[in-house]
mmCIF file of C-alpha atoms in Angstrom:
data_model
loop_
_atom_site.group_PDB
_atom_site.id
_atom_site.type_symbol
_atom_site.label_atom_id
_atom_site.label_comp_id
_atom_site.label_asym_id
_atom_site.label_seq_id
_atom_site.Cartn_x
_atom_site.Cartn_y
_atom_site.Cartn_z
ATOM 1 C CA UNK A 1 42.368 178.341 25.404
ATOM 2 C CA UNK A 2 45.154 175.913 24.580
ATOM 3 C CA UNK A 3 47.984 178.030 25.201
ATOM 4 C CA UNK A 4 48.522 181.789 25.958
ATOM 5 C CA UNK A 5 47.416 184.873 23.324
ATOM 6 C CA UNK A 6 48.846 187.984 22.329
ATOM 7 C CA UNK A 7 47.262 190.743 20.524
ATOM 8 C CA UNK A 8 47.700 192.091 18.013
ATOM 9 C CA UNK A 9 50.416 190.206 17.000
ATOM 10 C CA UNK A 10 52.207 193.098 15.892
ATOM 11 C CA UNK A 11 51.734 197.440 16.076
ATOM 12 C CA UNK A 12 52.990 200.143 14.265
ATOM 13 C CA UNK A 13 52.484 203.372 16.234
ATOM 14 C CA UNK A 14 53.590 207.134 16.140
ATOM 15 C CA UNK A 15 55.440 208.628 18.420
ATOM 16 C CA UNK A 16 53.261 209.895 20.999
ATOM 17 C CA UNK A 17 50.247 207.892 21.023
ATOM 18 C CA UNK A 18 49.071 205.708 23.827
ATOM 19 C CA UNK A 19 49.120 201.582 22.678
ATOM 20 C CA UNK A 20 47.509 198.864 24.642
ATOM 21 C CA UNK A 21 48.314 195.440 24.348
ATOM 22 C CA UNK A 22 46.221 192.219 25.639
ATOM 23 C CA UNK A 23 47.061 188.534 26.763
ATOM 24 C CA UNK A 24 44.892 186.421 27.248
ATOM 25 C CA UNK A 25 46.364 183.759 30.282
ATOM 26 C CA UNK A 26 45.759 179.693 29.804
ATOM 27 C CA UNK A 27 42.108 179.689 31.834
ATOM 28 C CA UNK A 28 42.785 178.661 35.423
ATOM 29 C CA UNK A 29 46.231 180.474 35.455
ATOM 30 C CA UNK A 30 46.512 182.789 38.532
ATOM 31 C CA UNK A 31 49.536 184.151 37.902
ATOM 32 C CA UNK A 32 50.507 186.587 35.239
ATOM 33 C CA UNK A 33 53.335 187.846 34.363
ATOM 34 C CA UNK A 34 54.171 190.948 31.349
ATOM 35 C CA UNK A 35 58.288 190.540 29.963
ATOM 36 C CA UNK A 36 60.087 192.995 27.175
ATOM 37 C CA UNK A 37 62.236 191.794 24.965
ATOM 38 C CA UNK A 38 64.335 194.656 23.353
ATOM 39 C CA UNK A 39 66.370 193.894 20.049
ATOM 40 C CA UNK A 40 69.826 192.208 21.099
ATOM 41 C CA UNK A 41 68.540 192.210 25.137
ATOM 42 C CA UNK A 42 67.081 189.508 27.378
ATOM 43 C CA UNK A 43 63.892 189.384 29.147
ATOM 44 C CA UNK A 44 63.052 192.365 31.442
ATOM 45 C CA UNK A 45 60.666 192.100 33.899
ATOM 46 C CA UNK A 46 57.399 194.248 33.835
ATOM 47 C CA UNK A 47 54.895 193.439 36.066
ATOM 48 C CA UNK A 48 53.272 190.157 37.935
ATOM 49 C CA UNK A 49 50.023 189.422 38.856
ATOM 50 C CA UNK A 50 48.852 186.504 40.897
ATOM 51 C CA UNK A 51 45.606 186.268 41.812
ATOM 52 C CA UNK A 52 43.869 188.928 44.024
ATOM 53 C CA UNK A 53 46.926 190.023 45.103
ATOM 54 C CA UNK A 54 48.502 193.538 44.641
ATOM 55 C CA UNK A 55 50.399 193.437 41.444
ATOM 56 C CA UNK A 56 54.190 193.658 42.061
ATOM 57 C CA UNK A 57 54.781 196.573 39.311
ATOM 58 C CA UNK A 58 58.983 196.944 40.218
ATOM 59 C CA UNK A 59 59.534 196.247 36.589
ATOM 60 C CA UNK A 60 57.614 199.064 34.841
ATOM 61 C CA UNK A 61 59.989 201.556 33.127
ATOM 62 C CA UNK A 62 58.198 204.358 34.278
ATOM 63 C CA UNK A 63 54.868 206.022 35.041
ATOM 64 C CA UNK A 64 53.721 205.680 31.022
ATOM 65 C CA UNK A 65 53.762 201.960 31.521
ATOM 66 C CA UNK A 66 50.423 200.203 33.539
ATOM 67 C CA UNK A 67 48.858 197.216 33.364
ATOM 68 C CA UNK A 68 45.786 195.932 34.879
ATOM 69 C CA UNK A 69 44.177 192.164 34.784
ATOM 70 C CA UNK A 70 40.347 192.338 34.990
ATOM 71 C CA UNK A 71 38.363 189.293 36.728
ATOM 72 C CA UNK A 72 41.679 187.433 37.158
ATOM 73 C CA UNK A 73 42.499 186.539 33.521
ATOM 74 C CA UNK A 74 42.603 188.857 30.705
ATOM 75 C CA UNK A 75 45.472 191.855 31.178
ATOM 76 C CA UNK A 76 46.214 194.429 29.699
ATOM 77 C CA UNK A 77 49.413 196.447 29.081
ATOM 78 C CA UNK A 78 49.322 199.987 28.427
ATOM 79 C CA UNK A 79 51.792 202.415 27.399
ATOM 80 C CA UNK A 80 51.319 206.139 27.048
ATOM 81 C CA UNK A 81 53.027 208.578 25.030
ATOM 82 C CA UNK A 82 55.117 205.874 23.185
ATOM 83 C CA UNK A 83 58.732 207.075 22.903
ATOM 84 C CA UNK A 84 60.857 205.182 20.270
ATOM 85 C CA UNK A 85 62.906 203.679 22.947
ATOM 86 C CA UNK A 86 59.355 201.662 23.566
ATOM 87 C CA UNK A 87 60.217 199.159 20.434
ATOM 88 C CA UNK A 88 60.464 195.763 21.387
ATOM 89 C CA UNK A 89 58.475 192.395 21.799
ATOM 90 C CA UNK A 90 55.987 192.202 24.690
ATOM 91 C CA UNK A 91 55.843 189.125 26.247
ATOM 92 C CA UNK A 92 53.259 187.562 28.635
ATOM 93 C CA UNK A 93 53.575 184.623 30.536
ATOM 94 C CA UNK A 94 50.700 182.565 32.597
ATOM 95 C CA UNK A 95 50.978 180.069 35.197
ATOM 96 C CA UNK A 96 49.542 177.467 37.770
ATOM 97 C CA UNK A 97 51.937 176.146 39.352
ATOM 98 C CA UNK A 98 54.339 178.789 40.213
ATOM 99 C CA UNK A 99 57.786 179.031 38.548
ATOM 100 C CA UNK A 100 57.696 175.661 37.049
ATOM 101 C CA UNK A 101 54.911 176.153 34.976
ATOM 102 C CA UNK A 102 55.291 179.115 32.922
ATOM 103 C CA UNK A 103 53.521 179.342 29.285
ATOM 104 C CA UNK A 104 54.817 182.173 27.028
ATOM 105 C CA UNK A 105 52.402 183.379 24.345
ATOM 106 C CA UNK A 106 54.239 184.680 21.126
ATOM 107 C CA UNK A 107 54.379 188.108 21.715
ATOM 108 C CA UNK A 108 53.450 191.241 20.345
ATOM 109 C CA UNK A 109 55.934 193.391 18.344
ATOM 110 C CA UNK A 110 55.448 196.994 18.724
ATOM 111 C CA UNK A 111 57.582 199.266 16.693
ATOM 112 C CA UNK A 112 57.592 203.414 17.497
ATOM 113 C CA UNK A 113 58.278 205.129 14.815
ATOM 114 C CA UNK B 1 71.022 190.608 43.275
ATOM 115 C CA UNK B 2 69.921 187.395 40.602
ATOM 116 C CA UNK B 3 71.341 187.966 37.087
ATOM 117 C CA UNK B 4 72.851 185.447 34.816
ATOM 118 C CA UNK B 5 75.086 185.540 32.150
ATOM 119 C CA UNK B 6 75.429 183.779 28.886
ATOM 120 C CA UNK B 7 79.108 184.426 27.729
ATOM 121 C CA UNK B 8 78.304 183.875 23.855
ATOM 122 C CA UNK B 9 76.045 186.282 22.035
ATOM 123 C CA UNK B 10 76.586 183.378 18.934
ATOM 124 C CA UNK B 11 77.475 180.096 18.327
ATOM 125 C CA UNK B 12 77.585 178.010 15.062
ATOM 126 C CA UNK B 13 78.175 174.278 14.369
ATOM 127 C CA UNK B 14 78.037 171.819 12.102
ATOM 128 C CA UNK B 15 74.820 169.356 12.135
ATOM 129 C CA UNK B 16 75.271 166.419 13.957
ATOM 130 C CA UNK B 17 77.855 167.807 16.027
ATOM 131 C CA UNK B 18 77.885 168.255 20.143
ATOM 132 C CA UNK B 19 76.736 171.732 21.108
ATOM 133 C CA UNK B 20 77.466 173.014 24.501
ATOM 134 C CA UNK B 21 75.728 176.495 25.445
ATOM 135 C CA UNK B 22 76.964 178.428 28.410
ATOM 136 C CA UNK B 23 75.200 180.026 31.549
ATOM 137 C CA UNK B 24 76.703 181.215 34.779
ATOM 138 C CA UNK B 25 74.097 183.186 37.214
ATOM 139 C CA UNK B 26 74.588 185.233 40.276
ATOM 140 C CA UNK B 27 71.935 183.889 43.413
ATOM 141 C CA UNK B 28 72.140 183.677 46.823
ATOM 142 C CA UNK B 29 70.431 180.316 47.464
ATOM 143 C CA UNK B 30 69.867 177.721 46.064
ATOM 144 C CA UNK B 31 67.903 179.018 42.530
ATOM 145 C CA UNK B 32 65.843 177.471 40.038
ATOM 146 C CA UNK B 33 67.345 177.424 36.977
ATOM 147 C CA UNK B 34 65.746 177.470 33.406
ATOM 148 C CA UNK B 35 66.418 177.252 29.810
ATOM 149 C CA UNK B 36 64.558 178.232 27.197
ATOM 150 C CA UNK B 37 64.186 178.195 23.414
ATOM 151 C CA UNK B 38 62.896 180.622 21.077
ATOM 152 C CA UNK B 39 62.087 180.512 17.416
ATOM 153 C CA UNK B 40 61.630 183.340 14.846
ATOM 154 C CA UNK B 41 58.410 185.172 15.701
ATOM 155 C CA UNK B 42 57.526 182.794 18.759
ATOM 156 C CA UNK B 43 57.150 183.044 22.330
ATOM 157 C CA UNK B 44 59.444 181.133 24.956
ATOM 158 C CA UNK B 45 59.534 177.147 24.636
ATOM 159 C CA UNK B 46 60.636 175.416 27.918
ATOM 160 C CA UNK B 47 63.362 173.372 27.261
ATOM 161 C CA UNK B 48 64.352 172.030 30.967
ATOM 162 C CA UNK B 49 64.406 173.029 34.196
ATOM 163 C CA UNK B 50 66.403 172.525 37.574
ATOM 164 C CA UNK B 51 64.415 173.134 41.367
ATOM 165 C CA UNK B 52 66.299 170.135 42.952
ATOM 166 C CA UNK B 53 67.530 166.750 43.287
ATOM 167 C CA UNK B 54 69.697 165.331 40.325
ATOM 168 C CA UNK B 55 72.012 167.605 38.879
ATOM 169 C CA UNK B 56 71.799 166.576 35.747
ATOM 170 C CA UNK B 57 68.454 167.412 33.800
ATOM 171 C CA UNK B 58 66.648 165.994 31.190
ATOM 172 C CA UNK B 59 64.821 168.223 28.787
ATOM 173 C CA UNK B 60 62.437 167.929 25.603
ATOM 174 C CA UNK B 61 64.356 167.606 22.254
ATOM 175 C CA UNK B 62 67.101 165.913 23.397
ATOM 176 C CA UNK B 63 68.415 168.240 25.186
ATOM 177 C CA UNK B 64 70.194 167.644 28.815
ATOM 178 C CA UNK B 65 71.939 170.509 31.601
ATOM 179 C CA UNK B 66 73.810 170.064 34.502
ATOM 180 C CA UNK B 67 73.653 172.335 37.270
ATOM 181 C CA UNK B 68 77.143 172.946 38.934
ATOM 182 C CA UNK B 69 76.967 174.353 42.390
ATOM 183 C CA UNK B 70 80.874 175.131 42.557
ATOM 184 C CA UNK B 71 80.666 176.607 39.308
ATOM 185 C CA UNK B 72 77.321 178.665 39.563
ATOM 186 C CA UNK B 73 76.494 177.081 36.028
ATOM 187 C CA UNK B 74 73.645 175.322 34.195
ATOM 188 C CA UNK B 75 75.047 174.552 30.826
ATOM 189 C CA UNK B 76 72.979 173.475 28.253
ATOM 190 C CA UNK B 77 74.086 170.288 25.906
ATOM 191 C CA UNK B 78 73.198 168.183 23.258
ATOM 192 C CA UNK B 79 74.735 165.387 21.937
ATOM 193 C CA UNK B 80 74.033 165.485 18.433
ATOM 194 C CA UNK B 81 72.482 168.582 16.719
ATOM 195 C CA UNK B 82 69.616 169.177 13.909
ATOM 196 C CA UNK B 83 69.244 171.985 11.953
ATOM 197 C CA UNK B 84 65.870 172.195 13.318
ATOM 198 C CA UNK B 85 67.690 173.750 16.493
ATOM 199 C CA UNK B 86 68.674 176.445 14.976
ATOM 200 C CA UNK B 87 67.106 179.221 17.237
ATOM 201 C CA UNK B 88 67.491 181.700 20.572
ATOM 202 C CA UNK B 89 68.197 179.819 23.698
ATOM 203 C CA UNK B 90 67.600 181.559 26.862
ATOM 204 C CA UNK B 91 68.970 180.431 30.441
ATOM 205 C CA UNK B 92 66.700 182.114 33.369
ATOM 206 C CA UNK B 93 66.902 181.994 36.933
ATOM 207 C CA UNK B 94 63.608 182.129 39.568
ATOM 208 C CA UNK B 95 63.303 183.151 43.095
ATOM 209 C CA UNK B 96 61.010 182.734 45.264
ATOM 210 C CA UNK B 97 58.911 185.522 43.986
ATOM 211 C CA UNK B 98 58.243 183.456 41.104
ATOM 212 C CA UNK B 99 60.178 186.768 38.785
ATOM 213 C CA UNK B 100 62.498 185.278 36.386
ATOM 214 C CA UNK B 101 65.684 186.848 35.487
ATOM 215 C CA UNK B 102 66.855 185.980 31.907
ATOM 216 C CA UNK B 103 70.483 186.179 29.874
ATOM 217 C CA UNK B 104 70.729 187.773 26.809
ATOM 218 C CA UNK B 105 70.369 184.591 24.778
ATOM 219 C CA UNK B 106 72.872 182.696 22.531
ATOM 220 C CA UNK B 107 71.825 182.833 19.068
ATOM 221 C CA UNK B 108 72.608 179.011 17.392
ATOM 222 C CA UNK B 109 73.240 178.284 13.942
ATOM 223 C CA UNK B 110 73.633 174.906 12.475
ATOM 224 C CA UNK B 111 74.839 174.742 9.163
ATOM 225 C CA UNK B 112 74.992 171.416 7.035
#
């Protein structure tokens, strides 16, 4: 597609249940990359992807956050066992050309309550 | 360890007036340096960015930043604001891992 997607755009969940959120990367992107965006924070880190390569995962939270990118384009981030402290905007980010090419789609908005 | 720092959390100003945001970051070598901008309910728009070369950068918008070695800065200007700009501005720094590390943002108003 034309630029990067998020969905759903935004989720309401209960405490406790497991969520999964997609992006779909610009095709032809290799890398991939999964941000949070708490209310009042900055960016943190999640996860990267590029291409076949091991994901580097030294920004998941802890062991109720994974992600996995099937065929080399779609991902998917999954949290289990939402805790409250979960709310906050998912981004994900695809690029080609390494650091200076970085789309951001708009997000998804997941609220815990 | 990379981090940067944007001292304000919020800055207003008057349309058509100069608006100077603030970012310092922490890197080792020499880092590539980012900012971006973020409207209500969107993702991250790339506004400029700094690898090398001139110091001062040209962005989309209108929007210039000029990377200061001595200072560890990459301030963001513009000469002239529109109320359009009201939004989030983020500055980021990349290594060579291609992770980014982003400020907390500066919140801009522009009021008329």
């Amino acid at each position: 597609g034309a630029g990067v997607s998020q969905s759903p755009s935004n989720k309401v969940t209960e405490k406790g249940k497991d969520v999964e959120l997609r992006c779909d990367p610009i095709s032809g992107h290799t890398a991939l990359y999964w941000y949070r965006q708490s209310l009042g924070q900055g960016l943190e880190f999640l996860i990267y992807f590029q291409g076949n390569s091991a994901p580097d995962k030294s920004g998941l939270p802890s062991d109720r956050f994974s992600a996995e990118r099937t065929g080399g384009s779609v991902s998917t981030l999954t949290i289990q066992r939402t805790q409250q402290e979960d709310s906050a905007v998912y981004l994900c980010a695809s690029s080609f050309q390494g650091v200076g090419g970085y789309t951001f789609g708009s997000g998804t908005r997941l609220t815990v309550v | 360890a990379q981090s940067v720092t944007q001292p304000d959390i919020h800055i207003t100003v008057s349309e058509g007036a100069s608006l100077e945001l603030r970012c310092n970051y922490s890197y080792g070598a020499t880092p590539y340096l980012f900012w971006y901008v973020q409207s209500p309910g969107q993702g991250l728009q790339l506004l400029l960015k700094y690898f090398s070369g001139d110091t001062l950068v040209q962005g989309i918008k209108g929007f210039e930043a000029e990377f200061k070695r001595s200072q560890s800065s990459f301030n963001l200007r513009k000469p002239s604001v529109h109320w359009s700009d009201a939004a989030e501005y983020f500055c980021a720094v990349a290594n060579t891992g291609n992770q980014f590390y982003f400020g907390t943002g500066t919140s801009l108003t522009v009021i008329p």
